[in-house]
Amino acid sequence: MGETQLTGFEGRPVRINTGLFINNEFQPARGGAELEVENPTTGARLASVSAAQKEDVDAAVTAAQAAFKGPWRTTTPAQKGRLLNRLADLIERDADDLASLEALDAGVLFGDSKGLHISNATETLRYFAGWADKVTGQLLNIPQGYAFTRREPLGVCAAIVPWNAPLMITIWKLAPAIAAGNVLIIKTPELSPLYAQRLAELVVEAGFPPGVINIICGQGHVAGQALAEHHGVKKISFTGSGPVGREIMRAAAGSNLKKVTLELGGKGPSIVFADANLQNALFWTTIGFTANNGQICAAGSRIYVHASIYDAFLLAFAEKLAGGTPGDPLSSATTKGPVISQKQKERILEYIRQAKTSGIRLLAGGDLASTNGHFVPNVAFADVPDDARIMQEEIFGPVASIAKFHTENEVIEKANATEYGLSAAVFTNDVNRAQRVSEALESGQVTVNCWGMLHANTPFGGVKQSGFGRDMGEEALDGWLTTKTVKYFKLPTADDK
């Protein structure tokens, strides 16, 4: 354990501490265990960070329990809100460093990290800061007395964060958890943990008491499993794959029946009707599967286009996919960064090979110019059958499957014919149609004439096998609270006799 200095945006140095952050202090993992972090742009080693073991998870839970019973219990809701606002201010101040770290280990374009991820993170912190002193219960009439409800924090909670947009998703969990009065242990992604090493320093600078926010990196089957099974953890919020989400549910059920929120995979449909603004639809549907190299659970990778505009759409879509500049995500000239790892690259390329072998029509995309690192091309297939793997399975890469439809009912049936239900998009100028289709789609959220817009006050989460529970919005706050009912009965007095 120690400090590492990296080279960030415009060659500026970025310093991080590489230890586990427990009780407001950095410390090595038990036995000195470490994880190596790779730069996906080059494939070279970036840094080593401490890798939490079961004993380290126990230490984090103990620190969090002490904070919850001690200084955090006497911290007023208004003070908690001010701490969240202060953390937002510090993240804005250090936005270049945080965006540099996401570019270095997650491969996120610097501009996207700073302009989208970090701006959403600070918006979310400030939104929930406003909620901190507004958590209320109800006063209820009952026979011979009255009752009231108290909405109380759960206590020690945990968040397990994915590698694709790690800072933003960390804040989606941290902000409502803290606003609700909980204490939190964050397990960061082993492939892209560096952002959180800087975030931990900002937690101290913001003034959070020791043990309120603990940040640990570690392997999922070690640190993540230990958190999911720990009897001292009262809730776990997870964003990631379906198989891991099921493991967390089993661990929660087998331990203390802790509360669970899961935001899992997606295979989002984008539906383009004949009356849609074609240029607007092209803009959003291309972004919908290429943003962050398609490494987005809400990616709009299934595109359904009305038969009357299908050929024109395909021609324009292919033209929009041409070009692009792959390279270092720290460079402002780069428009396409790498995917997270060699394993992910091979997985995406295998889906592309399998689709070609199956005879599915390749519309656009091909080999990138020779480059080091984990780069994959943007690829679109046309006339894709409903049962094709690329139409049914989450690829988590920049691969679009396009098909035509003739009627509204037909496309709704196609869009819903998936195990997922996270996000969908509808493109039409008919307000009534937009309302009908958005109601009929089996999806946690539907956007009309755009894709993927995120706002702190609007809940985000899925249905079906995309999970349950919500990040952002008032609904997210509810997920970090429990309700207690208190009943008062009037005792008889002398006047009652």
CSV table of C-alpha atoms in Angstrom, one decimal:
chain,number,residue,atom,x,y,z
A,1,MET,CA,0.0,0.0,0.0
A,2,GLY,CA,1.1,3.6,-0.7
A,3,GLU,CA,0.7,6.4,-3.1
A,4,THR,CA,0.8,6.2,-6.9
A,5,GLN,CA,1.1,9.1,-9.3
A,6,LEU,CA,-0.5,8.8,-12.8
A,7,THR,CA,-0.6,11.1,-15.8
A,8,GLY,CA,-4.0,12.6,-16.5
A,9,PHE,CA,-5.6,15.1,-18.8
A,10,GLU,CA,-3.2,17.4,-20.6
A,11,GLY,CA,-0.3,15.6,-18.9
A,12,ARG,CA,-1.2,16.7,-15.4
A,13,PRO,CA,-0.2,14.5,-12.5
A,14,VAL,CA,-2.9,12.7,-10.6
A,15,ARG,CA,-2.0,11.2,-7.2
A,16,ILE,CA,-4.0,8.5,-5.4
A,17,ASN,CA,-3.6,6.4,-2.3
A,18,THR,CA,-3.9,2.7,-3.1
A,19,GLY,CA,-5.1,1.4,0.3
A,20,LEU,CA,-8.5,0.3,1.6
A,21,PHE,CA,-10.4,3.3,3.0
A,22,ILE,CA,-11.8,2.2,6.4
A,23,ASN,CA,-12.8,4.5,9.2
A,24,ASN,CA,-11.5,7.5,7.3
A,25,GLU,CA,-8.0,6.0,7.0
A,26,PHE,CA,-6.2,4.2,4.2
A,27,GLN,CA,-4.8,0.8,5.2
A,28,PRO,CA,-3.4,-2.3,3.5
A,29,ALA,CA,-5.5,-5.4,3.0
A,30,ARG,CA,-5.0,-8.4,5.2
A,31,GLY,CA,-1.9,-10.2,4.2
A,32,GLY,CA,-0.9,-7.4,1.8
A,33,ALA,CA,-3.3,-8.7,-0.9
A,34,GLU,CA,-3.4,-6.5,-4.0
A,35,LEU,CA,-5.1,-6.2,-7.4
A,36,GLU,CA,-3.3,-5.1,-10.5
A,37,VAL,CA,-5.2,-2.4,-12.5
A,38,GLU,CA,-4.7,-2.3,-16.3
A,39,ASN,CA,-4.9,0.5,-18.8
A,40,PRO,CA,-7.4,-0.8,-21.4
A,41,THR,CA,-6.0,1.7,-24.0
A,42,THR,CA,-2.6,0.1,-24.0
A,43,GLY,CA,-3.0,-3.1,-22.1
A,44,ALA,CA,-0.2,-2.0,-19.7
A,45,ARG,CA,-0.3,-2.1,-15.9
A,46,LEU,CA,-1.5,1.2,-14.4
A,47,ALA,CA,-1.3,0.6,-10.6
A,48,SER,CA,-1.9,-1.9,-7.8
A,49,VAL,CA,-4.6,-1.4,-5.2
A,50,SER,CA,-5.2,-3.2,-2.0
A,51,ALA,CA,-7.7,-6.1,-2.4
A,52,ALA,CA,-10.0,-6.5,0.6
A,53,GLN,CA,-10.2,-9.9,2.2
A,54,LYS,CA,-13.0,-11.2,4.5
A,55,GLU,CA,-11.3,-9.9,7.5
A,56,ASP,CA,-11.1,-6.4,5.9
A,57,VAL,CA,-14.9,-6.6,5.2
A,58,ASP,CA,-15.4,-7.4,8.9
A,59,ALA,CA,-13.3,-4.4,9.8
A,60,ALA,CA,-15.3,-2.1,7.6
A,61,VAL,CA,-18.6,-3.4,9.0
A,62,THR,CA,-17.3,-2.8,12.6
A,63,ALA,CA,-16.2,0.7,11.7
A,64,ALA,CA,-19.6,1.4,10.1
A,65,GLN,CA,-21.5,0.0,13.1
A,66,ALA,CA,-19.5,2.2,15.5
A,67,ALA,CA,-20.2,5.3,13.4
A,68,PHE,CA,-23.9,4.5,13.2
A,69,LYS,CA,-24.2,4.1,16.9
A,70,GLY,CA,-22.0,7.0,17.7
A,71,PRO,CA,-21.4,10.3,15.9
A,72,TRP,CA,-23.7,9.7,12.9
A,73,ARG,CA,-26.7,9.1,15.2
A,74,THR,CA,-26.3,12.7,16.6
A,75,THR,CA,-25.6,14.3,13.2
A,76,THR,CA,-28.8,16.2,12.3
A,77,PRO,CA,-30.5,15.6,8.9
A,78,ALA,CA,-29.6,19.2,7.9
A,79,GLN,CA,-26.0,18.5,8.7
A,80,LYS,CA,-26.1,15.4,6.6
A,81,GLY,CA,-27.4,17.4,3.7
A,82,ARG,CA,-24.6,19.9,4.1
A,83,LEU,CA,-22.1,17.1,3.9
A,84,LEU,CA,-23.5,15.8,0.7
A,85,ASN,CA,-23.5,19.3,-0.8
A,86,ARG,CA,-19.9,19.8,0.3
A,87,LEU,CA,-18.9,16.5,-1.3
A,88,ALA,CA,-20.6,17.7,-4.6
A,89,ASP,CA,-18.5,20.9,-4.4
A,90,LEU,CA,-15.3,18.9,-4.0
A,91,ILE,CA,-16.1,16.5,-6.9
A,92,GLU,CA,-16.7,19.5,-9.1
A,93,ARG,CA,-13.4,21.0,-8.0
A,94,ASP,CA,-11.5,17.8,-8.8
A,95,ALA,CA,-13.5,16.9,-11.9
A,96,ASP,CA,-10.4,16.8,-14.1
A,97,ASP,CA,-8.6,14.3,-11.8
A,98,LEU,CA,-11.7,12.1,-11.4
A,99,ALA,CA,-12.4,12.1,-15.2
A,100,SER,CA,-8.8,11.3,-15.8
A,101,LEU,CA,-8.9,8.3,-13.6
A,102,GLU,CA,-12.1,7.0,-15.3
A,103,ALA,CA,-10.4,7.5,-18.7
A,104,LEU,CA,-7.3,5.7,-17.5
A,105,ASP,CA,-8.8,2.5,-16.0
A,106,ALA,CA,-12.3,2.4,-17.4
A,107,GLY,CA,-11.6,3.7,-20.9
A,108,VAL,CA,-14.4,6.3,-20.6
A,109,LEU,CA,-13.8,9.3,-22.8
A,110,PHE,CA,-12.5,12.2,-20.7
A,111,GLY,CA,-15.2,14.5,-22.0
A,112,ASP,CA,-18.0,12.0,-21.3
A,113,SER,CA,-16.8,11.4,-17.8
A,114,LYS,CA,-16.5,15.1,-16.9
A,115,GLY,CA,-19.5,16.3,-18.9
A,116,LEU,CA,-21.9,13.5,-18.2
A,117,HIS,CA,-20.9,11.2,-15.4
A,118,ILE,CA,-19.5,13.8,-13.0
A,119,SER,CA,-22.2,16.3,-13.7
A,120,ASN,CA,-24.9,13.7,-13.0
A,121,ALA,CA,-23.0,12.7,-9.8
A,122,THR,CA,-23.0,16.2,-8.4
A,123,GLU,CA,-26.6,16.8,-9.5
A,124,THR,CA,-27.5,13.6,-7.6
A,125,LEU,CA,-25.6,14.5,-4.5
A,126,ARG,CA,-27.4,17.9,-4.4
A,127,TYR,CA,-30.8,16.4,-5.1
A,128,PHE,CA,-30.6,14.0,-2.1
A,129,ALA,CA,-28.9,16.7,0.1
A,130,GLY,CA,-32.3,18.4,-0.3
A,131,TRP,CA,-34.1,15.3,0.9
A,132,ALA,CA,-32.0,14.8,4.0
A,133,ASP,CA,-34.2,16.9,6.3
A,134,LYS,CA,-37.5,16.1,4.6
A,135,VAL,CA,-38.0,12.4,5.5
A,136,THR,CA,-41.3,12.3,7.3
A,137,GLY,CA,-43.9,9.8,8.5
A,138,GLN,CA,-47.7,9.8,8.9
A,139,LEU,CA,-50.1,10.5,11.7
A,140,LEU,CA,-52.9,8.0,11.6
A,141,ASN,CA,-56.2,7.7,13.5
A,142,ILE,CA,-57.0,4.4,15.1
A,143,PRO,CA,-59.8,3.4,17.5
A,144,GLN,CA,-59.2,4.6,21.0
A,145,GLY,CA,-56.0,6.3,20.2
A,146,TYR,CA,-53.7,7.4,17.4
A,147,ALA,CA,-50.6,6.0,15.5
A,148,PHE,CA,-47.7,7.5,13.6
A,149,THR,CA,-45.0,6.1,11.4
A,150,ARG,CA,-41.3,6.8,11.5
A,151,ARG,CA,-39.1,6.3,8.4
A,152,GLU,CA,-35.8,5.2,9.8
A,153,PRO,CA,-32.4,4.3,8.4
A,154,LEU,CA,-31.5,0.6,8.0
A,155,GLY,CA,-28.1,1.0,9.5
A,156,VAL,CA,-25.0,-0.5,7.9
A,157,CYS,CA,-25.5,-0.9,4.2
A,158,ALA,CA,-23.3,-1.9,1.2
A,159,ALA,CA,-23.1,-1.0,-2.4
A,160,ILE,CA,-21.4,-3.0,-5.1
A,161,VAL,CA,-20.5,-0.9,-8.1
A,162,PRO,CA,-19.9,-1.9,-11.8
A,163,TRP,CA,-16.9,-0.9,-13.9
A,164,ASN,CA,-18.6,0.9,-16.8
A,165,ALA,CA,-19.6,4.3,-15.1
A,166,PRO,CA,-18.2,3.7,-11.6
A,167,LEU,CA,-18.2,7.2,-10.1
A,168,MET,CA,-21.7,8.1,-11.3
A,169,ILE,CA,-23.2,4.8,-10.1
A,170,THR,CA,-21.4,5.0,-6.8
A,171,ILE,CA,-23.1,8.3,-6.2
A,172,TRP,CA,-26.5,6.9,-7.2
A,173,LYS,CA,-26.1,4.7,-4.1
A,174,LEU,CA,-24.1,6.9,-1.8
A,175,ALA,CA,-26.3,9.9,-1.9
A,176,PRO,CA,-29.7,8.4,-1.0
A,177,ALA,CA,-28.1,6.0,1.5
A,178,ILE,CA,-26.5,8.9,3.4
A,179,ALA,CA,-29.5,11.2,3.1
A,180,ALA,CA,-31.6,8.5,4.7
A,181,GLY,CA,-29.2,8.4,7.6
A,182,ASN,CA,-27.4,5.1,6.9
A,183,VAL,CA,-23.7,4.3,6.9
A,184,LEU,CA,-22.2,2.7,3.9
A,185,ILE,CA,-19.5,0.3,2.6
A,186,ILE,CA,-18.8,0.7,-1.1
A,187,LYS,CA,-17.1,-2.2,-2.9
A,188,THR,CA,-15.5,-0.7,-6.0
A,189,PRO,CA,-15.0,-2.6,-9.3
A,190,GLU,CA,-11.7,-4.5,-9.6
A,191,LEU,CA,-11.3,-3.4,-13.2
A,192,SER,CA,-11.8,0.3,-12.6
A,193,PRO,CA,-11.3,1.3,-8.9
A,194,LEU,CA,-9.0,4.3,-9.2
A,195,TYR,CA,-11.7,7.0,-9.1
A,196,ALA,CA,-12.8,5.8,-5.7
A,197,GLN,CA,-9.3,6.2,-4.2
A,198,ARG,CA,-9.6,9.9,-4.9
A,199,LEU,CA,-13.2,10.0,-3.8
A,200,ALA,CA,-12.2,8.6,-0.4
A,201,GLU,CA,-9.9,11.6,0.1
A,202,LEU,CA,-12.8,13.9,-0.7
A,203,VAL,CA,-15.0,12.1,1.9
A,204,VAL,CA,-12.5,13.1,4.6
A,205,GLU,CA,-12.1,16.6,3.3
A,206,ALA,CA,-15.9,17.1,3.2
A,207,GLY,CA,-16.1,16.3,6.9
A,208,PHE,CA,-17.8,13.0,7.1
A,209,PRO,CA,-17.2,11.3,10.5
A,210,PRO,CA,-15.0,8.2,10.5
A,211,GLY,CA,-16.8,5.0,9.5
A,212,VAL,CA,-19.8,6.6,7.8
A,213,ILE,CA,-18.4,6.0,4.3
A,214,ASN,CA,-16.0,3.1,3.8
A,215,ILE,CA,-14.5,2.3,0.4
A,216,ILE,CA,-12.9,-1.0,-0.4
A,217,CYS,CA,-11.7,-2.7,-3.6
A,218,GLY,CA,-11.6,-6.4,-3.9
A,219,GLN,CA,-12.6,-9.4,-6.0
A,220,GLY,CA,-16.3,-10.1,-6.3
A,221,HIS,CA,-16.1,-13.7,-5.0
A,222,VAL,CA,-14.1,-12.5,-2.0
A,223,ALA,CA,-15.1,-9.0,-0.9
A,224,GLY,CA,-18.4,-8.9,-2.6
A,225,GLN,CA,-19.4,-12.3,-1.3
A,226,ALA,CA,-18.4,-11.4,2.2
A,227,LEU,CA,-20.6,-8.3,2.1
A,228,ALA,CA,-23.6,-10.2,0.7
A,229,GLU,CA,-23.3,-12.8,3.4
A,230,HIS,CA,-22.5,-10.5,6.3
A,231,HIS,CA,-25.0,-10.5,9.1
A,232,GLY,CA,-24.0,-7.0,10.1
A,233,VAL,CA,-25.0,-5.6,6.7
A,234,LYS,CA,-28.7,-4.6,6.5
A,235,LYS,CA,-29.0,-3.8,2.8
A,236,ILE,CA,-27.0,-4.4,-0.3
A,237,SER,CA,-27.5,-2.4,-3.6
A,238,PHE,CA,-25.9,-4.0,-6.6
A,239,THR,CA,-25.5,-2.9,-10.2
A,240,GLY,CA,-24.1,-5.5,-12.6
A,241,SER,CA,-24.8,-8.8,-14.3
A,242,GLY,CA,-27.8,-11.1,-13.8
A,243,PRO,CA,-25.9,-14.1,-12.7
A,244,VAL,CA,-24.0,-12.1,-10.0
A,245,GLY,CA,-27.3,-10.5,-8.9
A,246,ARG,CA,-28.8,-14.0,-8.3
A,247,GLU,CA,-25.8,-14.9,-6.2
A,248,ILE,CA,-26.3,-11.8,-4.1
A,249,MET,CA,-30.0,-12.7,-3.6
A,250,ARG,CA,-29.0,-16.2,-2.5
A,251,ALA,CA,-26.4,-14.9,-0.1
A,252,ALA,CA,-28.9,-12.4,1.3
A,253,ALA,CA,-31.5,-15.0,1.8
A,254,GLY,CA,-29.0,-17.4,3.4
A,255,SER,CA,-27.7,-14.9,5.9
A,256,ASN,CA,-29.9,-12.3,7.5
A,257,LEU,CA,-32.5,-11.7,4.8
A,258,LYS,CA,-31.0,-8.3,4.2
A,259,LYS,CA,-32.8,-5.9,1.9
A,260,VAL,CA,-31.6,-6.1,-1.7
A,261,THR,CA,-31.8,-3.7,-4.7
A,262,LEU,CA,-30.6,-5.1,-8.1
A,263,GLU,CA,-30.0,-3.2,-11.3
A,264,LEU,CA,-29.1,-5.8,-13.8
A,265,GLY,CA,-28.8,-6.2,-17.5
A,266,GLY,CA,-30.8,-4.8,-20.4
A,267,LYS,CA,-31.5,-5.2,-24.1
A,268,GLY,CA,-33.3,-2.0,-24.8
A,269,PRO,CA,-35.5,-1.5,-27.8
A,270,SER,CA,-35.6,1.7,-29.8
A,271,ILE,CA,-38.7,2.0,-31.9
A,272,VAL,CA,-38.8,4.4,-34.9
A,273,PHE,CA,-42.2,5.1,-36.3
A,274,ALA,CA,-42.8,6.4,-39.8
A,275,ASP,CA,-43.7,9.9,-38.6
A,276,ALA,CA,-40.6,10.3,-36.5
A,277,ASN,CA,-38.1,13.1,-37.2
A,278,LEU,CA,-35.6,11.0,-39.0
A,279,GLN,CA,-32.5,13.0,-38.2
A,280,ASN,CA,-33.3,13.1,-34.5
A,281,ALA,CA,-34.0,9.4,-34.5
A,282,LEU,CA,-30.7,8.7,-36.3
A,283,PHE,CA,-28.8,10.8,-33.8
A,284,TRP,CA,-30.2,9.1,-30.7
A,285,THR,CA,-30.3,5.5,-32.0
A,286,THR,CA,-26.6,5.7,-33.0
A,287,ILE,CA,-25.6,7.2,-29.6
A,288,GLY,CA,-27.9,4.6,-28.0
A,289,PHE,CA,-25.6,1.7,-28.8
A,290,THR,CA,-22.2,3.4,-29.3
A,291,ALA,CA,-22.0,5.5,-26.1
A,292,ASN,CA,-19.3,4.2,-23.9
A,293,ASN,CA,-18.8,1.5,-26.5
A,294,GLY,CA,-22.2,0.0,-25.8
A,295,GLN,CA,-21.0,-0.8,-22.2
A,296,ILE,CA,-24.3,0.5,-20.8
A,297,CYS,CA,-27.0,-1.6,-19.3
A,298,ALA,CA,-29.6,0.7,-20.8
A,299,ALA,CA,-28.1,0.5,-24.3
A,300,GLY,CA,-30.6,0.7,-27.1
A,301,SER,CA,-29.1,-2.2,-29.1
A,302,ARG,CA,-32.4,-3.4,-30.6
A,303,ILE,CA,-33.7,-1.0,-33.2
A,304,TYR,CA,-37.1,-1.5,-34.8
A,305,VAL,CA,-37.9,0.8,-37.8
A,306,HIS,CA,-41.2,1.1,-39.6
A,307,ALA,CA,-41.2,-0.6,-43.0
A,308,SER,CA,-42.1,2.5,-44.9
A,309,ILE,CA,-38.9,4.3,-43.9
A,310,TYR,CA,-36.7,1.2,-43.3
A,311,ASP,CA,-34.5,1.4,-46.4
A,312,ALA,CA,-33.9,5.2,-46.0
A,313,PHE,CA,-33.1,4.7,-42.3
A,314,LEU,CA,-30.6,1.9,-43.0
A,315,LEU,CA,-28.8,4.0,-45.6
A,316,ALA,CA,-28.5,7.0,-43.3
A,317,PHE,CA,-27.6,4.9,-40.3
A,318,ALA,CA,-24.7,3.3,-42.1
A,319,GLU,CA,-23.4,6.7,-43.1
A,320,LYS,CA,-23.5,7.9,-39.5
A,321,LEU,CA,-21.4,5.0,-38.3
A,322,ALA,CA,-18.6,5.7,-40.8
A,323,GLY,CA,-15.6,7.4,-39.4
A,324,GLY,CA,-14.7,8.0,-35.8
A,325,THR,CA,-11.3,8.3,-34.1
A,326,PRO,CA,-10.3,5.5,-31.8
A,327,GLY,CA,-7.5,6.2,-29.4
A,328,ASP,CA,-6.5,7.5,-25.9
A,329,PRO,CA,-9.7,8.5,-24.0
A,330,LEU,CA,-7.7,11.3,-22.4
A,331,SER,CA,-7.2,13.0,-25.8
A,332,SER,CA,-9.9,15.5,-26.9
A,333,ALA,CA,-9.4,14.3,-30.5
A,334,THR,CA,-10.5,10.7,-29.6
A,335,THR,CA,-14.2,9.8,-30.3
A,336,LYS,CA,-13.9,6.1,-29.4
A,337,GLY,CA,-12.1,4.6,-26.5
A,338,PRO,CA,-11.4,1.0,-25.6
A,339,VAL,CA,-13.6,-1.5,-24.0
A,340,ILE,CA,-12.7,-2.5,-20.5
A,341,SER,CA,-10.6,-5.7,-21.0
A,342,GLN,CA,-9.3,-8.2,-23.4
A,343,LYS,CA,-12.0,-10.7,-22.2
A,344,GLN,CA,-14.7,-8.2,-23.0
A,345,LYS,CA,-13.2,-7.5,-26.4
A,346,GLU,CA,-13.1,-11.2,-27.3
A,347,ARG,CA,-16.7,-11.6,-26.1
A,348,ILE,CA,-18.0,-8.8,-28.3
A,349,LEU,CA,-16.0,-10.0,-31.3
A,350,GLU,CA,-17.4,-13.5,-30.9
A,351,TYR,CA,-20.9,-12.2,-31.1
A,352,ILE,CA,-20.0,-10.4,-34.3
A,353,ARG,CA,-18.4,-13.5,-35.8
A,354,GLN,CA,-21.3,-15.6,-34.8
A,355,ALA,CA,-23.8,-13.2,-36.5
A,356,LYS,CA,-21.8,-13.1,-39.7
A,357,THR,CA,-21.5,-16.9,-39.7
A,358,SER,CA,-25.3,-17.2,-39.3
A,359,GLY,CA,-25.7,-15.2,-42.5
A,360,ILE,CA,-27.2,-12.1,-40.8
A,361,ARG,CA,-26.7,-9.0,-43.0
A,362,LEU,CA,-23.8,-6.8,-41.9
A,363,LEU,CA,-25.0,-3.2,-42.5
A,364,ALA,CA,-21.9,-1.3,-41.3
A,365,GLY,CA,-18.8,-1.6,-39.3
A,366,GLY,CA,-15.6,-3.5,-39.7
A,367,ASP,CA,-12.0,-3.8,-38.4
A,368,LEU,CA,-10.6,-0.8,-36.7
A,369,ALA,CA,-7.2,0.5,-37.8
A,370,SER,CA,-4.5,-1.5,-36.1
A,371,THR,CA,-4.0,-0.4,-32.6
A,372,ASN,CA,-2.9,-1.6,-29.2
A,373,GLY,CA,-5.4,-2.1,-26.4
A,374,HIS,CA,-8.9,-3.3,-26.3
A,375,PHE,CA,-10.6,-1.7,-29.2
A,376,VAL,CA,-13.6,-3.0,-31.1
A,377,PRO,CA,-15.5,-1.5,-34.1
A,378,ASN,CA,-19.1,-0.1,-34.0
A,379,VAL,CA,-21.1,-2.7,-35.9
A,380,ALA,CA,-24.7,-2.8,-37.1
A,381,PHE,CA,-26.7,-5.7,-38.5
A,382,ALA,CA,-29.9,-5.4,-40.5
A,383,ASP,CA,-32.9,-7.7,-41.1
A,384,VAL,CA,-32.0,-9.4,-37.8
A,385,PRO,CA,-34.4,-12.3,-36.9
A,386,ASP,CA,-36.2,-12.2,-33.6
A,387,ASP,CA,-34.5,-15.3,-32.3
A,388,ALA,CA,-30.9,-14.3,-33.2
A,389,ARG,CA,-28.5,-14.3,-30.3
A,390,ILE,CA,-27.5,-10.7,-31.1
A,391,MET,CA,-31.2,-9.7,-30.8
A,392,GLN,CA,-31.9,-11.6,-27.6
A,393,GLU,CA,-28.7,-11.5,-25.5
A,394,GLU,CA,-27.0,-8.5,-23.8
A,395,ILE,CA,-23.6,-8.1,-25.6
A,396,PHE,CA,-22.4,-5.0,-23.6
A,397,GLY,CA,-20.6,-3.7,-26.7
A,398,PRO,CA,-21.3,-1.5,-29.7
A,399,VAL,CA,-23.4,-4.0,-31.7
A,400,ALA,CA,-26.8,-2.9,-33.1
A,401,SER,CA,-29.5,-5.3,-34.3
A,402,ILE,CA,-32.0,-3.6,-36.7
A,403,ALA,CA,-35.3,-5.0,-37.9
A,404,LYS,CA,-38.4,-3.7,-39.6
A,405,PHE,CA,-42.0,-3.7,-38.4
A,406,HIS,CA,-45.4,-2.9,-40.0
A,407,THR,CA,-47.9,-2.2,-37.1
A,408,GLU,CA,-47.9,-0.7,-33.7
A,409,ASN,CA,-49.1,-3.9,-32.0
A,410,GLU,CA,-46.4,-6.0,-33.9
A,411,VAL,CA,-43.5,-3.8,-32.7
A,412,ILE,CA,-44.8,-3.7,-29.1
A,413,GLU,CA,-44.9,-7.5,-29.1
A,414,LYS,CA,-41.3,-7.6,-30.6
A,415,ALA,CA,-40.0,-5.1,-28.1
A,416,ASN,CA,-41.4,-7.0,-25.1
A,417,ALA,CA,-40.2,-10.4,-26.3
A,418,THR,CA,-37.1,-10.4,-24.1
A,419,GLU,CA,-36.2,-11.4,-20.5
A,420,TYR,CA,-35.1,-7.8,-19.9
A,421,GLY,CA,-37.0,-4.7,-19.1
A,422,LEU,CA,-34.7,-1.8,-18.2
A,423,SER,CA,-35.0,0.9,-20.8
A,424,ALA,CA,-36.7,1.7,-24.1
A,425,ALA,CA,-37.0,4.6,-26.5
A,426,VAL,CA,-39.9,5.6,-28.8
A,427,PHE,CA,-39.5,8.0,-31.8
A,428,THR,CA,-42.8,9.5,-33.1
A,429,ASN,CA,-44.5,12.9,-33.5
A,430,ASP,CA,-47.8,11.5,-32.4
A,431,VAL,CA,-48.3,12.2,-28.8
A,432,ASN,CA,-51.2,9.7,-28.4
A,433,ARG,CA,-49.1,7.0,-30.0
A,434,ALA,CA,-46.2,7.8,-27.7
A,435,GLN,CA,-48.4,7.5,-24.7
A,436,ARG,CA,-50.0,4.2,-25.8
A,437,VAL,CA,-46.6,2.6,-26.6
A,438,SER,CA,-44.9,3.8,-23.5
A,439,GLU,CA,-47.7,2.3,-21.4
A,440,ALA,CA,-47.5,-1.0,-23.3
A,441,LEU,CA,-43.8,-1.5,-23.1
A,442,GLU,CA,-42.5,-3.7,-20.3
A,443,SER,CA,-39.7,-1.4,-19.2
A,444,GLY,CA,-38.5,0.5,-16.1
A,445,GLN,CA,-38.2,3.7,-18.1
A,446,VAL,CA,-39.2,4.9,-21.6
A,447,THR,CA,-37.8,7.9,-23.3
A,448,VAL,CA,-39.7,9.6,-26.2
A,449,ASN,CA,-37.7,11.2,-29.0
A,450,CYS,CA,-34.5,10.7,-27.2
A,451,TRP,CA,-32.4,8.0,-25.5
A,452,GLY,CA,-30.8,7.5,-22.2
A,453,MET,CA,-31.5,10.9,-20.5
A,454,LEU,CA,-30.6,10.7,-16.8
A,455,HIS,CA,-31.8,13.1,-14.1
A,456,ALA,CA,-31.4,12.9,-10.4
A,457,ASN,CA,-35.1,13.4,-9.7
A,458,THR,CA,-36.3,10.6,-12.0
A,459,PRO,CA,-36.0,7.0,-10.9
A,460,PHE,CA,-33.9,4.5,-12.8
A,461,GLY,CA,-34.3,0.7,-12.6
A,462,GLY,CA,-35.8,-2.3,-14.3
A,463,VAL,CA,-38.5,-4.9,-14.4
A,464,LYS,CA,-38.5,-8.6,-15.3
A,465,GLN,CA,-34.9,-9.9,-15.2
A,466,SER,CA,-33.4,-6.4,-15.3
A,467,GLY,CA,-33.9,-6.3,-11.5
A,468,PHE,CA,-35.9,-4.4,-8.9
A,469,GLY,CA,-35.6,-1.3,-6.8
A,470,ARG,CA,-34.6,2.1,-8.1
A,471,ASP,CA,-31.6,4.5,-8.2
A,472,MET,CA,-32.3,8.2,-8.2
A,473,GLY,CA,-35.6,9.9,-7.6
A,474,GLU,CA,-37.7,9.8,-4.4
A,475,GLU,CA,-38.2,6.0,-5.0
A,476,ALA,CA,-34.4,5.5,-4.4
A,477,LEU,CA,-34.7,7.1,-1.0
A,478,ASP,CA,-37.5,4.8,0.0
A,479,GLY,CA,-35.2,1.8,-0.7
A,480,TRP,CA,-32.8,3.0,2.0
A,481,LEU,CA,-35.4,3.4,4.7
A,482,THR,CA,-37.6,1.2,6.9
A,483,THR,CA,-41.0,2.1,8.3
A,484,LYS,CA,-41.8,1.8,12.0
A,485,THR,CA,-45.3,2.1,13.3
A,486,VAL,CA,-45.9,3.5,16.8
A,487,LYS,CA,-49.4,3.2,18.3
A,488,TYR,CA,-50.8,5.1,21.3
A,489,PHE,CA,-53.9,3.9,23.1
A,490,LYS,CA,-55.8,6.2,25.4
A,491,LEU,CA,-56.1,4.8,28.9
A,492,PRO,CA,-59.5,5.3,30.5
A,493,THR,CA,-59.8,8.2,32.9
A,494,ALA,CA,-62.2,8.9,35.8
A,495,ASP,CA,-64.4,10.8,33.4
A,496,ASP,CA,-64.8,7.7,31.2
A,497,LYS,CA,-66.3,5.6,34.0
